[in-house]
């Protein structure tokens, strides 16, 4: 079987580890250049059976491997008729995540057992797979297919979360560019909690030829370039120093998606991290200012009803009380906005009026 997107070089014999008929069947079918519909059925049956029959740790590890790799066998069965869409179907997030896990588990098992049978091939395959997804994601980004690129970068992160935190960040940024704010919110929620942002480090060095500072995927990669002499002046930056920006953007997304309570909480969290960030202050101010105003949406209607009820004292009093209650509900939001920016003239006007309407004359006098 020729090498696919997910390399067929992984089709190595497991006969030395297990002699089960199911494993032999799987290996035989996996090694074929042409796979028939009957082969697919036999492969699937053998894989399902092996899940139950495997008792030794090695058998279980390789049984899981063959099961996860079933989609590549399906693709191979289509031969030259396989379309780009058929190939793209392999990049579904669930498969990529499982594929990354099974590679790591197999490598870890061989390290523990001391039998380095697949390790080198798996490490190479993992690197090639990541390279392929990354290249495709970058191409989609260059073609302004931001949502599709975001999905692939997120898949790359799930494939190797320990080393691909940057891909999660890219997925977040591209979701915003795609104007899919619901997706962006979900991704930023994950990003702000990620080990990459909270515990990771970004590695920089100056390109001698261009004089510009460049970012590297790892410290090891940067060391290679410095050793070659193309880069100098290495600089490390803890990613957590950028957390306030990520939290701020998440707060903006909550606001965009009309989840005002989460927006309030998230802006407060961002302001604790960066108390002097004017954009955060402005965003938090606007959330509370708008929230207060939204509670006064019926104010004009109630005022008109009050003016039309002067001949009905009971109804008049009820409407005045209703208006007073409406302003009372809005005051906490206006007060919070005032604590953030006490210079905003529109806010001062409405807050002073709210105090007067609710009978808090002393507080109204404090608004200058």
PDB file of C-alpha atoms in Angstrom, residues 179-367:
ATOM      1  CA  UNK A 179     -16.125  36.543  12.297  1.00  0.00           C
ATOM      2  CA  UNK A 180     -17.388  33.330  13.854  1.00  0.00           C
ATOM      3  CA  UNK A 181     -17.610  34.823  17.315  1.00  0.00           C
ATOM      4  CA  UNK A 182     -19.346  31.854  18.905  1.00  0.00           C
ATOM      5  CA  UNK A 183     -16.502  29.573  17.799  1.00  0.00           C
ATOM      6  CA  UNK A 184     -13.939  32.196  18.816  1.00  0.00           C
ATOM      7  CA  UNK A 185     -15.477  32.401  22.287  1.00  0.00           C
ATOM      8  CA  UNK A 186     -15.253  28.631  22.719  1.00  0.00           C
ATOM      9  CA  UNK A 187     -11.627  28.577  21.554  1.00  0.00           C
ATOM     10  CA  UNK A 188     -10.580  31.526  23.724  1.00  0.00           C
ATOM     11  CA  UNK A 189     -12.209  29.884  26.741  1.00  0.00           C
ATOM     12  CA  UNK A 190      -9.950  26.891  26.166  1.00  0.00           C
ATOM     13  CA  UNK A 191      -6.930  29.025  25.340  1.00  0.00           C
ATOM     14  CA  UNK A 192      -7.116  31.114  28.518  1.00  0.00           C
ATOM     15  CA  UNK A 193      -7.048  27.913  30.574  1.00  0.00           C
ATOM     16  CA  UNK A 194      -4.348  26.173  28.534  1.00  0.00           C
ATOM     17  CA  UNK A 195      -0.937  25.160  29.837  1.00  0.00           C
ATOM     18  CA  UNK A 196       0.588  26.955  26.851  1.00  0.00           C
ATOM     19  CA  UNK A 197      -0.708  30.352  27.971  1.00  0.00           C
ATOM     20  CA  UNK A 198      -0.368  29.831  31.715  1.00  0.00           C
ATOM     21  CA  UNK A 199       2.910  27.907  31.880  1.00  0.00           C
ATOM     22  CA  UNK A 200       4.534  28.085  28.443  1.00  0.00           C
ATOM     23  CA  UNK A 201       7.395  30.131  27.051  1.00  0.00           C
ATOM     24  CA  UNK A 202       7.882  31.723  23.626  1.00  0.00           C
ATOM     25  CA  UNK A 203      11.401  31.785  22.203  1.00  0.00           C
ATOM     26  CA  UNK A 204      12.728  34.653  20.091  1.00  0.00           C
ATOM     27  CA  UNK A 205      15.988  35.548  18.358  1.00  0.00           C
ATOM     28  CA  UNK A 206      17.184  38.232  15.922  1.00  0.00           C
ATOM     29  CA  UNK A 207      17.635  37.261  12.278  1.00  0.00           C
ATOM     30  CA  UNK A 208      21.042  38.681  11.405  1.00  0.00           C
ATOM     31  CA  UNK A 209      20.173  39.130   7.733  1.00  0.00           C
ATOM     32  CA  UNK A 210      16.907  41.031   8.212  1.00  0.00           C
ATOM     33  CA  UNK A 211      17.521  42.492  11.643  1.00  0.00           C
ATOM     34  CA  UNK A 212      14.017  41.469  12.700  1.00  0.00           C
ATOM     35  CA  UNK A 213      13.096  39.370  15.697  1.00  0.00           C
ATOM     36  CA  UNK A 214      11.607  35.974  14.878  1.00  0.00           C
ATOM     37  CA  UNK A 215       9.610  33.483  16.924  1.00  0.00           C
ATOM     38  CA  UNK A 216      10.613  29.829  17.161  1.00  0.00           C
ATOM     39  CA  UNK A 217       8.510  26.768  17.832  1.00  0.00           C
ATOM     40  CA  UNK A 218      10.880  25.538  20.542  1.00  0.00           C
ATOM     41  CA  UNK A 219      14.054  26.365  22.389  1.00  0.00           C
ATOM     42  CA  UNK A 220      15.787  23.522  20.553  1.00  0.00           C
ATOM     43  CA  UNK A 221      14.847  24.948  17.164  1.00  0.00           C
ATOM     44  CA  UNK A 222      16.173  28.360  18.136  1.00  0.00           C
ATOM     45  CA  UNK A 223      19.421  26.839  19.381  1.00  0.00           C
ATOM     46  CA  UNK A 224      19.922  25.186  16.006  1.00  0.00           C
ATOM     47  CA  UNK A 225      19.614  28.488  14.162  1.00  0.00           C
ATOM     48  CA  UNK A 226      21.897  30.281  16.605  1.00  0.00           C
ATOM     49  CA  UNK A 227      24.459  27.487  16.249  1.00  0.00           C
ATOM     50  CA  UNK A 228      24.283  27.838  12.467  1.00  0.00           C
ATOM     51  CA  UNK A 229      25.045  31.523  12.916  1.00  0.00           C
ATOM     52  CA  UNK A 230      21.927  32.931  11.235  1.00  0.00           C
ATOM     53  CA  UNK A 231      20.387  34.284  14.454  1.00  0.00           C
ATOM     54  CA  UNK A 232      21.532  36.022  17.624  1.00  0.00           C
ATOM     55  CA  UNK A 233      20.339  37.696  20.805  1.00  0.00           C
ATOM     56  CA  UNK A 234      17.916  35.040  22.098  1.00  0.00           C
ATOM     57  CA  UNK A 235      15.029  36.242  24.247  1.00  0.00           C
ATOM     58  CA  UNK A 236      12.496  34.224  26.270  1.00  0.00           C
ATOM     59  CA  UNK A 237       9.017  35.504  27.097  1.00  0.00           C
ATOM     60  CA  UNK A 238       6.647  33.819  29.536  1.00  0.00           C
ATOM     61  CA  UNK A 239       3.329  33.442  27.758  1.00  0.00           C
ATOM     62  CA  UNK A 240       1.404  34.299  30.904  1.00  0.00           C
ATOM     63  CA  UNK A 241       2.500  37.910  30.414  1.00  0.00           C
ATOM     64  CA  UNK A 242       0.043  37.957  27.484  1.00  0.00           C
ATOM     65  CA  UNK A 243      -2.842  36.525  29.483  1.00  0.00           C
ATOM     66  CA  UNK A 244      -4.505  39.885  30.115  1.00  0.00           C
ATOM     67  CA  UNK A 245      -4.830  40.421  26.356  1.00  0.00           C
ATOM     68  CA  UNK A 246      -6.418  36.999  25.922  1.00  0.00           C
ATOM     69  CA  UNK A 247      -8.843  37.555  28.796  1.00  0.00           C
ATOM     70  CA  UNK A 248      -9.722  40.989  27.387  1.00  0.00           C
ATOM     71  CA  UNK A 249     -10.527  39.502  24.003  1.00  0.00           C
ATOM     72  CA  UNK A 250     -12.645  36.798  25.635  1.00  0.00           C
ATOM     73  CA  UNK A 251     -14.584  39.507  27.485  1.00  0.00           C
ATOM     74  CA  UNK A 252     -15.173  41.292  24.180  1.00  0.00           C
ATOM     75  CA  UNK A 253     -16.464  38.061  22.680  1.00  0.00           C
ATOM     76  CA  UNK A 254     -18.874  37.525  25.572  1.00  0.00           C
ATOM     77  CA  UNK A 255     -20.131  41.050  24.978  1.00  0.00           C
ATOM     78  CA  UNK A 256     -20.424  40.455  21.236  1.00  0.00           C
ATOM     79  CA  UNK A 257     -22.382  37.260  21.914  1.00  0.00           C
ATOM     80  CA  UNK A 258     -24.714  39.049  24.366  1.00  0.00           C
ATOM     81  CA  UNK A 259     -23.557  37.144  27.447  1.00  0.00           C
ATOM     82  CA  UNK A 260     -23.244  40.245  29.590  1.00  0.00           C
ATOM     83  CA  UNK A 261     -22.836  38.569  32.960  1.00  0.00           C
ATOM     84  CA  UNK A 262     -19.820  36.582  31.753  1.00  0.00           C
ATOM     85  CA  UNK A 263     -18.504  39.716  30.083  1.00  0.00           C
ATOM     86  CA  UNK A 264     -18.634  41.583  33.401  1.00  0.00           C
ATOM     87  CA  UNK A 265     -16.816  38.828  35.281  1.00  0.00           C
ATOM     88  CA  UNK A 266     -14.194  38.453  32.549  1.00  0.00           C
ATOM     89  CA  UNK A 267     -13.490  42.170  32.234  1.00  0.00           C
ATOM     90  CA  UNK A 268     -12.977  42.314  35.996  1.00  0.00           C
ATOM     91  CA  UNK A 269     -10.495  39.439  35.724  1.00  0.00           C
ATOM     92  CA  UNK A 270      -8.657  41.204  32.905  1.00  0.00           C
ATOM     93  CA  UNK A 271      -8.463  44.462  34.880  1.00  0.00           C
ATOM     94  CA  UNK A 272      -6.880  42.653  37.833  1.00  0.00           C
ATOM     95  CA  UNK A 273      -4.157  41.423  35.492  1.00  0.00           C
ATOM     96  CA  UNK A 274      -3.703  44.782  33.746  1.00  0.00           C
ATOM     97  CA  UNK A 275      -5.206  47.582  35.876  1.00  0.00           C
ATOM     98  CA  UNK A 276      -3.791  50.332  33.663  1.00  0.00           C
ATOM     99  CA  UNK A 277      -4.944  48.942  30.334  1.00  0.00           C
ATOM    100  CA  UNK A 278      -7.217  51.668  28.962  1.00  0.00           C
ATOM    101  CA  UNK A 279      -8.916  49.366  26.471  1.00  0.00           C
ATOM    102  CA  UNK A 280      -9.924  47.016  29.271  1.00  0.00           C
ATOM    103  CA  UNK A 281     -11.227  49.944  31.322  1.00  0.00           C
ATOM    104  CA  UNK A 282     -13.216  51.248  28.369  1.00  0.00           C
ATOM    105  CA  UNK A 283     -14.651  47.841  27.633  1.00  0.00           C
ATOM    106  CA  UNK A 284     -15.696  47.204  31.217  1.00  0.00           C
ATOM    107  CA  UNK A 285     -17.143  50.712  31.502  1.00  0.00           C
ATOM    108  CA  UNK A 286     -19.215  50.224  28.349  1.00  0.00           C
ATOM    109  CA  UNK A 287     -20.562  46.875  29.544  1.00  0.00           C
ATOM    110  CA  UNK A 288     -21.965  48.375  32.750  1.00  0.00           C
ATOM    111  CA  UNK A 289     -23.104  51.595  31.087  1.00  0.00           C
ATOM    112  CA  UNK A 290     -25.022  49.671  28.405  1.00  0.00           C
ATOM    113  CA  UNK A 291     -26.339  47.187  30.942  1.00  0.00           C
ATOM    114  CA  UNK A 292     -27.774  50.004  33.034  1.00  0.00           C
ATOM    115  CA  UNK A 293     -29.332  51.684  30.029  1.00  0.00           C
ATOM    116  CA  UNK A 294     -30.900  48.430  28.863  1.00  0.00           C
ATOM    117  CA  UNK A 295     -32.837  48.325  32.129  1.00  0.00           C
ATOM    118  CA  UNK A 296     -34.341  51.729  31.250  1.00  0.00           C
ATOM    119  CA  UNK A 297     -35.629  50.608  27.849  1.00  0.00           C
ATOM    120  CA  UNK A 298     -39.263  51.278  28.834  1.00  0.00           C
ATOM    121  CA  UNK A 299     -38.592  54.635  30.484  1.00  0.00           C
ATOM    122  CA  UNK A 300     -40.044  56.797  27.709  1.00  0.00           C
ATOM    123  CA  UNK A 301     -43.143  54.606  27.500  1.00  0.00           C
ATOM    124  CA  UNK A 302     -43.722  54.804  31.258  1.00  0.00           C
ATOM    125  CA  UNK A 303     -43.233  58.593  31.282  1.00  0.00           C
ATOM    126  CA  UNK A 304     -45.864  58.942  28.549  1.00  0.00           C
ATOM    127  CA  UNK A 305     -48.228  56.745  30.530  1.00  0.00           C
ATOM    128  CA  UNK A 306     -47.599  58.801  33.660  1.00  0.00           C
ATOM    129  CA  UNK A 307     -48.390  62.011  31.804  1.00  0.00           C
ATOM    130  CA  UNK A 308     -51.600  60.460  30.532  1.00  0.00           C
ATOM    131  CA  UNK A 309     -52.731  59.240  33.953  1.00  0.00           C
ATOM    132  CA  UNK A 310     -52.841  62.453  35.956  1.00  0.00           C
ATOM    133  CA  UNK A 311     -56.612  62.155  36.223  1.00  0.00           C
ATOM    134  CA  UNK A 312     -56.275  58.642  37.701  1.00  0.00           C
ATOM    135  CA  UNK A 313     -54.316  59.014  40.991  1.00  0.00           C
ATOM    136  CA  UNK A 314     -54.105  55.279  41.672  1.00  0.00           C
ATOM    137  CA  UNK A 315     -52.713  54.425  38.252  1.00  0.00           C
ATOM    138  CA  UNK A 316     -50.480  57.479  38.377  1.00  0.00           C
ATOM    139  CA  UNK A 317     -48.917  56.394  41.674  1.00  0.00           C
ATOM    140  CA  UNK A 318     -48.438  52.832  40.389  1.00  0.00           C
ATOM    141  CA  UNK A 319     -46.605  54.081  37.299  1.00  0.00           C
ATOM    142  CA  UNK A 320     -44.410  56.472  39.300  1.00  0.00           C
ATOM    143  CA  UNK A 321     -43.479  53.589  41.624  1.00  0.00           C
ATOM    144  CA  UNK A 322     -42.754  51.386  38.603  1.00  0.00           C
ATOM    145  CA  UNK A 323     -40.443  54.021  37.138  1.00  0.00           C
ATOM    146  CA  UNK A 324     -38.699  54.458  40.460  1.00  0.00           C
ATOM    147  CA  UNK A 325     -38.161  50.688  40.732  1.00  0.00           C
ATOM    148  CA  UNK A 326     -36.800  50.570  37.177  1.00  0.00           C
ATOM    149  CA  UNK A 327     -34.176  53.208  37.966  1.00  0.00           C
ATOM    150  CA  UNK A 328     -33.324  51.494  41.252  1.00  0.00           C
ATOM    151  CA  UNK A 329     -32.459  48.301  39.321  1.00  0.00           C
ATOM    152  CA  UNK A 330     -30.219  50.252  36.954  1.00  0.00           C
ATOM    153  CA  UNK A 331     -28.269  52.144  39.639  1.00  0.00           C
ATOM    154  CA  UNK A 332     -25.798  49.318  40.540  1.00  0.00           C
ATOM    155  CA  UNK A 333     -24.641  49.079  36.920  1.00  0.00           C
ATOM    156  CA  UNK A 334     -24.321  52.857  36.607  1.00  0.00           C
ATOM    157  CA  UNK A 335     -22.426  53.035  39.907  1.00  0.00           C
ATOM    158  CA  UNK A 336     -20.011  50.376  38.714  1.00  0.00           C
ATOM    159  CA  UNK A 337     -19.455  52.270  35.463  1.00  0.00           C
ATOM    160  CA  UNK A 338     -18.910  55.461  37.496  1.00  0.00           C
ATOM    161  CA  UNK A 339     -16.276  53.727  39.625  1.00  0.00           C
ATOM    162  CA  UNK A 340     -14.381  52.939  36.413  1.00  0.00           C
ATOM    163  CA  UNK A 341     -14.763  56.344  34.751  1.00  0.00           C
ATOM    164  CA  UNK A 342     -16.214  59.207  36.773  1.00  0.00           C
ATOM    165  CA  UNK A 343     -15.571  61.746  34.012  1.00  0.00           C
ATOM    166  CA  UNK A 344     -18.132  60.535  31.486  1.00  0.00           C
ATOM    167  CA  UNK A 345     -20.737  63.310  31.204  1.00  0.00           C
ATOM    168  CA  UNK A 346     -23.556  61.121  29.876  1.00  0.00           C
ATOM    169  CA  UNK A 347     -23.105  58.702  32.740  1.00  0.00           C
ATOM    170  CA  UNK A 348     -23.021  61.477  35.328  1.00  0.00           C
ATOM    171  CA  UNK A 349     -26.272  62.859  33.988  1.00  0.00           C
ATOM    172  CA  UNK A 350     -28.139  59.560  34.059  1.00  0.00           C
ATOM    173  CA  UNK A 351     -26.727  58.469  37.423  1.00  0.00           C
ATOM    174  CA  UNK A 352     -27.634  61.784  39.049  1.00  0.00           C
ATOM    175  CA  UNK A 353     -31.124  61.510  37.612  1.00  0.00           C
ATOM    176  CA  UNK A 354     -31.429  57.938  38.879  1.00  0.00           C
ATOM    177  CA  UNK A 355     -30.497  59.039  42.394  1.00  0.00           C
ATOM    178  CA  UNK A 356     -33.036  61.876  42.289  1.00  0.00           C
ATOM    179  CA  UNK A 357     -35.841  59.674  40.980  1.00  0.00           C
ATOM    180  CA  UNK A 358     -35.207  57.088  43.692  1.00  0.00           C
ATOM    181  CA  UNK A 359     -35.076  59.730  46.425  1.00  0.00           C
ATOM    182  CA  UNK A 360     -31.332  59.517  47.081  1.00  0.00           C
ATOM    183  CA  UNK A 361     -30.781  63.262  47.038  1.00  0.00           C
ATOM    184  CA  UNK A 362     -27.531  63.221  49.039  1.00  0.00           C
ATOM    185  CA  UNK A 363     -25.925  60.845  46.557  1.00  0.00           C
ATOM    186  CA  UNK A 364     -27.195  62.970  43.693  1.00  0.00           C
ATOM    187  CA  UNK A 365     -25.332  65.968  45.144  1.00  0.00           C
ATOM    188  CA  UNK A 366     -22.036  64.075  44.995  1.00  0.00           C
ATOM    189  CA  UNK A 367     -22.233  63.858  41.190  1.00  0.00           C
TER     190      UNK A 367
END
